[in-house]
mmCIF file of C-alpha atoms in Angstrom:
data_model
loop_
_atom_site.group_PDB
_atom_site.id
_atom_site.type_symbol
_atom_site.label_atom_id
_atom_site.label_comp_id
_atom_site.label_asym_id
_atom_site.label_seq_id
_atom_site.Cartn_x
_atom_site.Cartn_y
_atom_site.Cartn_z
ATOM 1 C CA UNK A 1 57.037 65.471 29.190
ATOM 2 C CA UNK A 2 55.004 64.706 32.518
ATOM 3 C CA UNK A 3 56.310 62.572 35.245
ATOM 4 C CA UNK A 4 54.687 59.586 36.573
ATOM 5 C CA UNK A 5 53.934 61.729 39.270
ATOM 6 C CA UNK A 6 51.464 63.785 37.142
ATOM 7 C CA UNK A 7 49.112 61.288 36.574
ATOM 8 C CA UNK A 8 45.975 61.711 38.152
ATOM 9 C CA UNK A 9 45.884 58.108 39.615
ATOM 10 C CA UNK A 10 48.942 57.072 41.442
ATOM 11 C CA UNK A 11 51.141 54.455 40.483
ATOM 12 C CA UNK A 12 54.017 52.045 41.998
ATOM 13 C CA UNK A 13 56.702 52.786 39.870
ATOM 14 C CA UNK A 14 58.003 49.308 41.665
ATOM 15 C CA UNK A 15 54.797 47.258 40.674
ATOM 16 C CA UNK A 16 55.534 48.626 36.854
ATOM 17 C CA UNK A 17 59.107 47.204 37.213
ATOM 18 C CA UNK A 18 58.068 44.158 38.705
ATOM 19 C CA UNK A 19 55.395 43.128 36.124
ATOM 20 C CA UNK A 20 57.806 44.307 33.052
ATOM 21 C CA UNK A 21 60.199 41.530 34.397
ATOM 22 C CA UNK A 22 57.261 38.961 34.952
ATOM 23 C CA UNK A 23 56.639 39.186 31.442
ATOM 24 C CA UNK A 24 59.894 39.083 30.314
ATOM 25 C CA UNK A 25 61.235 36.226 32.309
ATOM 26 C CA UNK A 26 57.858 34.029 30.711
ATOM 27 C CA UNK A 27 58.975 35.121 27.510
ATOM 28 C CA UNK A 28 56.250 37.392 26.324
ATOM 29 C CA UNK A 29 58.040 40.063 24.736
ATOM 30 C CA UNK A 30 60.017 40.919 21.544
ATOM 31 C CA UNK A 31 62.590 42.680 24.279
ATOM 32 C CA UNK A 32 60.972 45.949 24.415
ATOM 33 C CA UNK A 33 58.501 46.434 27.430
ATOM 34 C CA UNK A 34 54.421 45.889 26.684
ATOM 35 C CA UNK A 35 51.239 46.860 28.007
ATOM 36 C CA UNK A 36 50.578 44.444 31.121
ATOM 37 C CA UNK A 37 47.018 42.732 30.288
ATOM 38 C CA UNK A 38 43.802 42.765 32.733
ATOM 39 C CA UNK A 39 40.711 40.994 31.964
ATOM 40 C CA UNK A 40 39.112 44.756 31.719
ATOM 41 C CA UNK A 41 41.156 45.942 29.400
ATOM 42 C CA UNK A 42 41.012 42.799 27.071
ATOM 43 C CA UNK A 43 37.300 42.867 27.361
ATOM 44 C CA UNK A 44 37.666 46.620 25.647
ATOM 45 C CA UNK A 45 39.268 44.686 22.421
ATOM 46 C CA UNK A 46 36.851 42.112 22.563
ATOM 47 C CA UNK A 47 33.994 44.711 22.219
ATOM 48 C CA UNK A 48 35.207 45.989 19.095
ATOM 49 C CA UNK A 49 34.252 42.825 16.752
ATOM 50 C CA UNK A 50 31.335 41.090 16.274
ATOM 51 C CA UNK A 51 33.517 37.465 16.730
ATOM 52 C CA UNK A 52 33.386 35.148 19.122
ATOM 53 C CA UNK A 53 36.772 34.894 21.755
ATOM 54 C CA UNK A 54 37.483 30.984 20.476
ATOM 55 C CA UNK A 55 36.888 31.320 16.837
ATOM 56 C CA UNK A 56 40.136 30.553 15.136
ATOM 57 C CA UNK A 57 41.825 33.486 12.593
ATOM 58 C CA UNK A 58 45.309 31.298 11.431
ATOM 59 C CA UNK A 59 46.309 27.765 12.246
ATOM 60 C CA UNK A 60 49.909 26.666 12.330
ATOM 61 C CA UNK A 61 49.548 22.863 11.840
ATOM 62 C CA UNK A 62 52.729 21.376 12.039
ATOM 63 C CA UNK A 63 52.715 23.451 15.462
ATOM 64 C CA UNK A 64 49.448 22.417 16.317
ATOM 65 C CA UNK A 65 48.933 25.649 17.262
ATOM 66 C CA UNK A 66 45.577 28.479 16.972
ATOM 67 C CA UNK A 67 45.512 32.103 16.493
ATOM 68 C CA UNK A 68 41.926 32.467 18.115
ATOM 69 C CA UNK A 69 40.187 36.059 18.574
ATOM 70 C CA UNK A 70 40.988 36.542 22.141
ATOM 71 C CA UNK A 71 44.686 35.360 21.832
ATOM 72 C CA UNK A 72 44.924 38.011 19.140
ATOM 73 C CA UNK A 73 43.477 40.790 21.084
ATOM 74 C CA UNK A 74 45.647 39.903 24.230
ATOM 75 C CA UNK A 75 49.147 40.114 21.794
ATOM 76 C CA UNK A 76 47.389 43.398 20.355
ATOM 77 C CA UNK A 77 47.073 45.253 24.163
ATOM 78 C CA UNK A 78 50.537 44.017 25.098
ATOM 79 C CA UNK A 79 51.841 45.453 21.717
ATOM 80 C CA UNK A 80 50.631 49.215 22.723
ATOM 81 C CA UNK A 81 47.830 49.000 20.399
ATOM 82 C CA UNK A 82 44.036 50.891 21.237
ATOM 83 C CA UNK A 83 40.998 48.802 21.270
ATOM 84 C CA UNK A 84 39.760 50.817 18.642
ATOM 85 C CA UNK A 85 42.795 49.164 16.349
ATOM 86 C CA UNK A 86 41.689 45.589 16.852
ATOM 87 C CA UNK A 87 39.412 45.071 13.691
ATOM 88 C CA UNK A 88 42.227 45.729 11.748
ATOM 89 C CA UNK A 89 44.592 43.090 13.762
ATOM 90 C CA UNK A 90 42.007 40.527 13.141
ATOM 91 C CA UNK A 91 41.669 41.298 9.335
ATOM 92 C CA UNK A 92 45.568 41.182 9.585
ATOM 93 C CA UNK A 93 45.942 37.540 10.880
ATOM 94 C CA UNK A 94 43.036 36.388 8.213
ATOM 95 C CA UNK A 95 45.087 37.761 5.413
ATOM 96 C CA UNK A 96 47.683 36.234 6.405
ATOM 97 C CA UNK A 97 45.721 32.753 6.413
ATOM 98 C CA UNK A 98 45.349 33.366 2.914
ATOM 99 C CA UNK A 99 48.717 33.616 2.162
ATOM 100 C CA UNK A 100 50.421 30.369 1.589
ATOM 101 C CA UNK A 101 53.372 30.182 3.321
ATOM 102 C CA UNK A 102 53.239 31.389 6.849
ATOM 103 C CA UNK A 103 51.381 28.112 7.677
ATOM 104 C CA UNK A 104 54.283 26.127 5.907
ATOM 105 C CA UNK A 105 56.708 27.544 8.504
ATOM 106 C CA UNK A 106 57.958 30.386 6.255
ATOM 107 C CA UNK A 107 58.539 32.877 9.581
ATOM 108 C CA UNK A 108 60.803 29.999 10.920
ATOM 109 C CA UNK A 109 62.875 29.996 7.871
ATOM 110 C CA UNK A 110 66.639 30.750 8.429
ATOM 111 C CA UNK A 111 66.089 33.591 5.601
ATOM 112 C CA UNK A 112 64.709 35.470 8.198
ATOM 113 C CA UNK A 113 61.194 36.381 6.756
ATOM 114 C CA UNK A 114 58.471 38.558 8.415
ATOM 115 C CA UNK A 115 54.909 39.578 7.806
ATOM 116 C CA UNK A 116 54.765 42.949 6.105
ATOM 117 C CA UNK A 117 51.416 44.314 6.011
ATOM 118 C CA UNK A 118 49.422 47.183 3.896
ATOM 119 C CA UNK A 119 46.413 48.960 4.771
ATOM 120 C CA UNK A 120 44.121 50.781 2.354
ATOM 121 C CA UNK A 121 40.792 52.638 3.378
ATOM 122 C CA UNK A 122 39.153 55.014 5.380
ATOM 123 C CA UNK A 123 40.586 53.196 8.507
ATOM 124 C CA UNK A 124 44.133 54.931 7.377
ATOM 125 C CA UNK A 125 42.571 58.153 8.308
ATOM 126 C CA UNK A 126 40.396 57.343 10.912
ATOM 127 C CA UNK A 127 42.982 55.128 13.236
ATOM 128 C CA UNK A 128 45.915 57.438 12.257
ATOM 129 C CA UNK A 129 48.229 55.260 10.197
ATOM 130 C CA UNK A 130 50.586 56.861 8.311
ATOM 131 C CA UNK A 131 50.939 56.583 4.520
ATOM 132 C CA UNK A 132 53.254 59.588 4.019
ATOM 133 C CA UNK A 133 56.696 59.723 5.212
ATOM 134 C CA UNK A 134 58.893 57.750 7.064
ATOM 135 C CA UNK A 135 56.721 54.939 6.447
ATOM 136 C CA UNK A 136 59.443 52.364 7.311
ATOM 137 C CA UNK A 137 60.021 54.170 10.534
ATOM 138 C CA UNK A 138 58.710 55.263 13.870
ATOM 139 C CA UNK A 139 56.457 57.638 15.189
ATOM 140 C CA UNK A 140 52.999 56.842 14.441
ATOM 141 C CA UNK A 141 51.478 54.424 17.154
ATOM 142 C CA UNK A 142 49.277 52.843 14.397
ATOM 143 C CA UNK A 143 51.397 51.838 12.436
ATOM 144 C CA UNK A 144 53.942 50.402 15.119
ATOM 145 C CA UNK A 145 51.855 48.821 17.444
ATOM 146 C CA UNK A 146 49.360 46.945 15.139
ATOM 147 C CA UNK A 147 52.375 45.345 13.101
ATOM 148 C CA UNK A 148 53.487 44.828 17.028
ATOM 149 C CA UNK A 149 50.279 42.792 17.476
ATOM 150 C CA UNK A 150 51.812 40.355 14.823
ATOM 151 C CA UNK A 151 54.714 39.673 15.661
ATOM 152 C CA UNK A 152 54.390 39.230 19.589
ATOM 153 C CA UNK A 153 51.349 36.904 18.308
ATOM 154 C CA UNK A 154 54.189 35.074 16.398
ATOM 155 C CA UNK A 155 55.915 34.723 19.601
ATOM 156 C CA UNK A 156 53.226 33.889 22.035
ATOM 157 C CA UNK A 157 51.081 31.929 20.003
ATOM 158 C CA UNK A 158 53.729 29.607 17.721
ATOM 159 C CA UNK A 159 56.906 29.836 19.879
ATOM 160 C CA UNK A 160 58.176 31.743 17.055
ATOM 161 C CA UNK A 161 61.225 32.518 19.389
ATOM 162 C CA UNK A 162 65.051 33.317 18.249
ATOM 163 C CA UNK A 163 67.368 30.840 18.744
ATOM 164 C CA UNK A 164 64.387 28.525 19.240
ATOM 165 C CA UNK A 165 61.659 28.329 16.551
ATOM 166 C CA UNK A 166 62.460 31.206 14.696
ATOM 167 C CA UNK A 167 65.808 30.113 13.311
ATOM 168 C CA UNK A 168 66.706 33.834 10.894
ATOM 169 C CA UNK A 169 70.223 33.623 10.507
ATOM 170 C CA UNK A 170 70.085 37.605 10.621
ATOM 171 C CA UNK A 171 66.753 38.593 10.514
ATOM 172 C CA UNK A 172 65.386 41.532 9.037
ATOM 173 C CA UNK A 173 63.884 44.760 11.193
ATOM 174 C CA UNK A 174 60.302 43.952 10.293
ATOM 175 C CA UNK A 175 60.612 41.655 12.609
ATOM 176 C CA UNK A 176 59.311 44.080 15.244
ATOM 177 C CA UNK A 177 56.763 45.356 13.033
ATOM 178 C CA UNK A 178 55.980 45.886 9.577
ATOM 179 C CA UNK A 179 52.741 47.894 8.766
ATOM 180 C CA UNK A 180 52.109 50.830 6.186
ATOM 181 C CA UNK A 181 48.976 52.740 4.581
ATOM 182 C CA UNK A 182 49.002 53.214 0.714
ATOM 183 C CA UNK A 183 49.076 57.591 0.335
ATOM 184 C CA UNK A 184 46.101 57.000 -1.893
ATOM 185 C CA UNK A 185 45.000 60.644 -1.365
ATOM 186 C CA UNK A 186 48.173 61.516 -3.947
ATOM 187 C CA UNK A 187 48.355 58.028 -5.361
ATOM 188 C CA UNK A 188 47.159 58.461 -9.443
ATOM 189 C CA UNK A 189 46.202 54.859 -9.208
ATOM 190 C CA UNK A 190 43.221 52.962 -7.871
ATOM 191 C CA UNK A 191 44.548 51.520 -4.420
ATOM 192 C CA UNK A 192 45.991 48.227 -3.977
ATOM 193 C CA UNK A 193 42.829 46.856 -2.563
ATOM 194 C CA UNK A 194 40.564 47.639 -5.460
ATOM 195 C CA UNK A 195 42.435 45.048 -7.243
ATOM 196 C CA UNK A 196 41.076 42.159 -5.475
ATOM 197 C CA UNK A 197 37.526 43.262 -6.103
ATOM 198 C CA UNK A 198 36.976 45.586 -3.057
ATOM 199 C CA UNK A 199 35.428 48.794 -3.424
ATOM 200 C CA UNK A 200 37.629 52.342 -2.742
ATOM 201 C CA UNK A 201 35.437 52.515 0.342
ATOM 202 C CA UNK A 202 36.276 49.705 2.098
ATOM 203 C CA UNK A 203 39.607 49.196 4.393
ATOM 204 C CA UNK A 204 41.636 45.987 3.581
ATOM 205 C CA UNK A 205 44.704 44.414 4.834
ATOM 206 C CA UNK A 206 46.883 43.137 2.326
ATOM 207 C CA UNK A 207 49.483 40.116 3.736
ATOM 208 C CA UNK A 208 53.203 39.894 2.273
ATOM 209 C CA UNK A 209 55.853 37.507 3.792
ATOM 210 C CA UNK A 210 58.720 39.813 3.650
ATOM 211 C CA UNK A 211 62.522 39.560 3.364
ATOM 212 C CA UNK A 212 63.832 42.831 2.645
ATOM 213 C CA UNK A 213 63.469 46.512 1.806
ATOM 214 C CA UNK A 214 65.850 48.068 -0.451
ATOM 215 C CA UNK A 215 65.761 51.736 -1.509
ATOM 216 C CA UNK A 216 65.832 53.391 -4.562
ATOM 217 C CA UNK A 217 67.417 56.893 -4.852
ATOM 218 C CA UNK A 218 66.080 58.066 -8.269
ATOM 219 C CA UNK A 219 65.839 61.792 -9.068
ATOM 220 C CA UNK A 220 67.708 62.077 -11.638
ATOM 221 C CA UNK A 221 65.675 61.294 -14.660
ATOM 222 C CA UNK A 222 61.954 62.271 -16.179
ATOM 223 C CA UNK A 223 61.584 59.099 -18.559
ATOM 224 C CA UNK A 224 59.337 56.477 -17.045
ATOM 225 C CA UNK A 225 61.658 53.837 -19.091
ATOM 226 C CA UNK A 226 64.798 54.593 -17.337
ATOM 227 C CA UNK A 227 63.063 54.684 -14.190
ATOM 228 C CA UNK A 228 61.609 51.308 -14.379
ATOM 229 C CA UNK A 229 65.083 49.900 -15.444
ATOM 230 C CA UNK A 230 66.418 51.131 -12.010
ATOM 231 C CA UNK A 231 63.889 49.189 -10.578
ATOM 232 C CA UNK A 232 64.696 46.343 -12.398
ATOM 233 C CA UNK A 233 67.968 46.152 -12.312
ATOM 234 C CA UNK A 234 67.244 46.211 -8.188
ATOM 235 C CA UNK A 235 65.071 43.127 -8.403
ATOM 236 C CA UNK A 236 67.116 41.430 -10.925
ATOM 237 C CA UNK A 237 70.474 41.675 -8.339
ATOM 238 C CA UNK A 238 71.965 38.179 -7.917
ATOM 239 C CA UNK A 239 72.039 38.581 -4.178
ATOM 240 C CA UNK A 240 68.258 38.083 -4.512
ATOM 241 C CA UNK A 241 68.027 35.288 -6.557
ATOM 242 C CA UNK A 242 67.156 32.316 -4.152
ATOM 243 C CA UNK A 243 64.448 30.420 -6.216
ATOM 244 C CA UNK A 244 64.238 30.111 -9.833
ATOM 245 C CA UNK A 245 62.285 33.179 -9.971
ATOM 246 C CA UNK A 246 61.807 36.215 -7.508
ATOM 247 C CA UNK A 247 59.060 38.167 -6.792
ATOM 248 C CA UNK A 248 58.541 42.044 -5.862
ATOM 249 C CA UNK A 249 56.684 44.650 -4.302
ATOM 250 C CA UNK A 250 56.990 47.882 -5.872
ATOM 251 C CA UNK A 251 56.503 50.804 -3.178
ATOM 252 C CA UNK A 252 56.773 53.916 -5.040
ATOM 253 C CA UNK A 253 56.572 57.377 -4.050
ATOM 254 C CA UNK A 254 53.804 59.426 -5.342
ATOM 255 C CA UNK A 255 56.273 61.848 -7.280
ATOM 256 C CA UNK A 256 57.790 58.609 -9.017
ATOM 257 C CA UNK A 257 54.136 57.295 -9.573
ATOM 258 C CA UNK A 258 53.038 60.769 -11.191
ATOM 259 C CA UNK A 259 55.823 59.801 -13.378
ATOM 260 C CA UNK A 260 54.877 57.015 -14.812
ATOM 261 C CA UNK A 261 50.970 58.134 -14.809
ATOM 262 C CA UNK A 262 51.773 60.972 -16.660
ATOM 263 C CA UNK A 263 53.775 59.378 -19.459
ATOM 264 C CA UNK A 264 50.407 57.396 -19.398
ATOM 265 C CA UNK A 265 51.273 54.144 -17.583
ATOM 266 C CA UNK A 266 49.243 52.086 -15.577
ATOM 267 C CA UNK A 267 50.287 50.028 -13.214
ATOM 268 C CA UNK A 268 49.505 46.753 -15.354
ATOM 269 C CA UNK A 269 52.316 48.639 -17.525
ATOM 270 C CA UNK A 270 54.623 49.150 -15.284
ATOM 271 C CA UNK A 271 54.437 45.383 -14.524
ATOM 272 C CA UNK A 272 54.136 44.361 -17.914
ATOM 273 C CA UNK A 273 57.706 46.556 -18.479
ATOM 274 C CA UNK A 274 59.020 44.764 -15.709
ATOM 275 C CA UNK A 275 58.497 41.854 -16.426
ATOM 276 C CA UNK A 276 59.596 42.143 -20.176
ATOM 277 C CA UNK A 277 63.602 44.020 -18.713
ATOM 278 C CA UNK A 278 63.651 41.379 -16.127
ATOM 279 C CA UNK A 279 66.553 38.714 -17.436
ATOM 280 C CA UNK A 280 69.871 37.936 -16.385
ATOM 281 C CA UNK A 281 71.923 36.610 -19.072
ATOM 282 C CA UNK A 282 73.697 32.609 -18.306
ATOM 283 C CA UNK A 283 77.107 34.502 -17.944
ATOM 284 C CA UNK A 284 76.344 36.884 -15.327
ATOM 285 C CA UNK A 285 74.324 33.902 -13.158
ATOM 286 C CA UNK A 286 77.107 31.404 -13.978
ATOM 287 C CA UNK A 287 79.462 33.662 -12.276
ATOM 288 C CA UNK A 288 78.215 33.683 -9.303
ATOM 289 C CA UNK A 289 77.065 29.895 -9.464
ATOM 290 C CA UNK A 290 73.408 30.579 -10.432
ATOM 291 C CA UNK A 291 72.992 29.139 -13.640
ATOM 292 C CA UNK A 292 71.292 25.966 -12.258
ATOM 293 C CA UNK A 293 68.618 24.654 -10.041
ATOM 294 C CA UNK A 294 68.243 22.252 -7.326
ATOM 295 C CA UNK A 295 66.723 18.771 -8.085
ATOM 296 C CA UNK A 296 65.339 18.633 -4.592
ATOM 297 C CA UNK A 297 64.683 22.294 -3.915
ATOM 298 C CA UNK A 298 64.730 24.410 -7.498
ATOM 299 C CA UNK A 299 66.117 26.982 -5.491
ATOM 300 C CA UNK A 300 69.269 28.160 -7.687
ATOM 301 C CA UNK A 301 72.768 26.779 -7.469
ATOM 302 C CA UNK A 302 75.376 26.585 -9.916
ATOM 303 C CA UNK A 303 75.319 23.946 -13.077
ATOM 304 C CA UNK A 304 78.466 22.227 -11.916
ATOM 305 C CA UNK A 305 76.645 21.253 -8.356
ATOM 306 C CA UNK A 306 75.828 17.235 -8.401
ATOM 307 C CA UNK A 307 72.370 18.307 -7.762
ATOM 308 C CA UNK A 308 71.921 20.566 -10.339
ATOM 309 C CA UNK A 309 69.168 20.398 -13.242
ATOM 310 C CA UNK A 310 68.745 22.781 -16.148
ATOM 311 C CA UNK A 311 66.785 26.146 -15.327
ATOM 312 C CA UNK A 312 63.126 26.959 -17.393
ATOM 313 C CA UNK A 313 65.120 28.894 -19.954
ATOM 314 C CA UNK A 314 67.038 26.180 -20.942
ATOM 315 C CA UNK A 315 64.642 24.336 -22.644
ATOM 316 C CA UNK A 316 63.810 27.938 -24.568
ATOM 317 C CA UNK A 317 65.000 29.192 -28.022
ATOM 318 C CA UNK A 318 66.623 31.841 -26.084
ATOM 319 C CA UNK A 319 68.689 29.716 -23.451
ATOM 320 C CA UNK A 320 71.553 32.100 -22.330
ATOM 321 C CA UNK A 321 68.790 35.095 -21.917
ATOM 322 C CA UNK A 322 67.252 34.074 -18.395
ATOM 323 C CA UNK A 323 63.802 35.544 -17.342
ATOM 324 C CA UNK A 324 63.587 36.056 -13.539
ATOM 325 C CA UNK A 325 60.000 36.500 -13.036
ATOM 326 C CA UNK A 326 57.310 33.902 -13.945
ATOM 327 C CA UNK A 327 54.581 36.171 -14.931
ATOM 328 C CA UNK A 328 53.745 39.953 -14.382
ATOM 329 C CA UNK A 329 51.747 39.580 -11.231
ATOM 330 C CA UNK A 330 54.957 38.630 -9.315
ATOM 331 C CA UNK A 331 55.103 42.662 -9.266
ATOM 332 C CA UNK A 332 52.656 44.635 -7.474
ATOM 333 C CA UNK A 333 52.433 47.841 -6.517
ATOM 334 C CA UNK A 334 51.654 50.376 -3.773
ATOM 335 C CA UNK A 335 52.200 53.899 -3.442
ATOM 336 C CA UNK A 336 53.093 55.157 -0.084
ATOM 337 C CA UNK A 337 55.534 58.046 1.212
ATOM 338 C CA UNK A 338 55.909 61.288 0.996
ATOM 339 C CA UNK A 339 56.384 63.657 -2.402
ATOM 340 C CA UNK A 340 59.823 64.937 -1.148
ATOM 341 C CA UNK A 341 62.042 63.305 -2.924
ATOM 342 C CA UNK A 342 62.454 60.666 -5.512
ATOM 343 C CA UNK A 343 63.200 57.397 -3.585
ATOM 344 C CA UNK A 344 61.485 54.376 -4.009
ATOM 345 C CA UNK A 345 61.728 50.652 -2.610
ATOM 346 C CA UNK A 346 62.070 47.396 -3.668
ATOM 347 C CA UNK A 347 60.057 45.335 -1.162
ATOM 348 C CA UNK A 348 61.708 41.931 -1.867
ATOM 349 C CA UNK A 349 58.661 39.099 -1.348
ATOM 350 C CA UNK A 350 57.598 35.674 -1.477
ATOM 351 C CA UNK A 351 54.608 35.229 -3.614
ATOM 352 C CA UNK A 352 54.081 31.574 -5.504
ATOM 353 C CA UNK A 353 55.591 30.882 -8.554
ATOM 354 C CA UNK A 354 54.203 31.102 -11.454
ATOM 355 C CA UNK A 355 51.658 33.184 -9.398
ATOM 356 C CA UNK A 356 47.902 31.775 -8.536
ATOM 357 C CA UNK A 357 45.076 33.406 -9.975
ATOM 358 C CA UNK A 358 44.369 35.987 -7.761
ATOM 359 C CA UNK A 359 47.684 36.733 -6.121
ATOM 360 C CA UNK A 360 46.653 38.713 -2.815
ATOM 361 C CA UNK A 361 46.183 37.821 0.399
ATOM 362 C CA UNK A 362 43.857 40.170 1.946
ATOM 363 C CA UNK A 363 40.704 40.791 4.372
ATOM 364 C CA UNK A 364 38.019 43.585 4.642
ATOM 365 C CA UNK A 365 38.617 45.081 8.394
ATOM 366 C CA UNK A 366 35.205 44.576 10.380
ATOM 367 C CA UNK A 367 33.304 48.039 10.366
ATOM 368 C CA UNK A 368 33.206 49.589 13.632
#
């Protein structure tokens, strides 16, 4: 690894310092060091879209603040990120004005939620985001430093400070950054994109407000019906019961997807079996104080609670067999990972329940 003293320009190592702890003191960081910003180099992201500096991508209201074009490139160079990455940082924050509860102050929530962002396209390849191991992890600047942009927009932009704004009892790591590509080179699905009505062609960023990842280890079986029930049985835990119903993101790995493809599912099957196996029965919720909602809230709370109202199911012919998603599309699907081994996740997500008509939030990146 070369020392600053390789570089062919020289530089204070002093002056670095110094300006790491300028922006640190103002509160500009996530606690790991950034990029310092000059007008020259945010004049490099600028060049890369067609929109103008003040136009506004996401509005907080209740903050009264704006996510405008050049605020989002600055939080994109101070999160690492190239110029050539900024089209798909813009179509990030307009996804996530489409989905409906980041501008209801969902990222200040004491759940701890974060965005979580997927990327399908030709701009996988062509900006180097990885799609195929370790997808959760580090190592590709891509993938880090564009979810990056986010989240130091989050804090720079909305105040979306700990201990301040952001009030996550825990938290959750995508809190530093939270963006994957779909593998749809060994996907046997259309990608998650083509869904909304894009074409295969086009690169799209798809919004989730996430809460947690949970892992599947599943090699041990070849039957796509066994396989699903592992994933439903991780969706259906109580621990993730909040609301009346819960929602899911399905990321498989491509050998788990071949699975299922070859048995000859789709993934409008898969959801459909999920959504069928996806019950809890009035026992198992009443003993852990589930078996009710919330009057004010309908978040889930046990029958006995002053505040407590009969559940959907209760008014059913089946009352003691509770369904825990509202409709099929509160499963979706991406393949992403690499093909050596079998483990899945469960990407636990908010979505609205029962789900709206078309239940993505997403944006076509700006060709270059």
């Amino acid at each position: 690894m070369s020392t600053i003293t390789d570089s062919p320009a020289e530089v204070d190592a002093d002056q670095v310092r110094e300006a790491q702890e300028h922006y640190w003191v103002n509160e500009w960081t996530d606690g790991l060091p950034v990029v310092p910003v000059t007008e020259s180099l945010l004049q490099d992201f600028l060049a890369t879209t067609t929109r103008a500096p003040d136009e506004v991508l996401f509005r907080i209201a209740h903050l009264n603040r704006d996510m405008t074009v050049r605020l989002a490139a600055i939080n994109a160079a101070l999160a690492g990120c190239r110029p050539e990455y900024f089209p798909v940082v813009v179509a990030a924050w307009e996804a996530i004005a489409k989905e409906p509860h980041p501008a209801r102050g969902i990222w200040q929530s004491t759940t701890g939620t974060a965005p979580f962002l997927v990327l399908n396209g030709p701009a996988r390849e062509q900006l180097g985001v990885n799609s195929r191991g370790n997808i959760y992890g580090s190592g590709h600047r891509a993938n880090a430093t564009i979810g990056r942009a986010i989240r130091l927009g989050c804090i720079n932009v909305f105040g979306l400070r700990p201990h301040k704004l952001d009030q996550a009892t825990q938290g959750n790591p995508s809190k530093y950054s939270a963006l994957i590509g779909e593998n749809e080179e060994q996907s046997p699905w259309p990608g998650l994109h083509t869904e909304s009505g894009f074409e295969a062609s086009d690169s799209v960023v798809t919004a989730f407000v996430i809460r947690s990842v949970l892992h599947i280890e599943a090699r041990h079986t070849m039957t796509p019906e066994q396989l699903a029930l592992d994933f439903v049985d991780s969706i259906c835990r109580t621990g993730a019961l909040i609301h009346e119903y819960t929602s899911a993101l399905l990321v498989l790995v491509p050998e788990h997807a071949q699975l299922f493809a070859d048995a000859g599912w789709s993934k409008d099957d898969l959801r459909e079996f999920v959504f069928a196996h996806a019950r809890r029965s009035r026992d198992e919720l009443a003993a852990v104080g589930k078996d009710a909602l919330s009057h004010k809230t309908r978040w889930r709370l046990s029958a006995v609670h002053p505040d407590s109202m009969p559940d959907t199911a209760s008014g059913t012919d089946a009352p003691d067999d509770v369904a825990l998603l509202s409709d099929p599309s509160s499963v979706q699907i991406v393949v992403a990972g690499a093909d050596n081994a079998g483990v899945s996740s469960v990407v636990e997500i908010f979505t609205l329940n029962p789900p709206r008509q078309n239940p993505f939030s997403n944006s076509k990146v700006e060709a270059g």
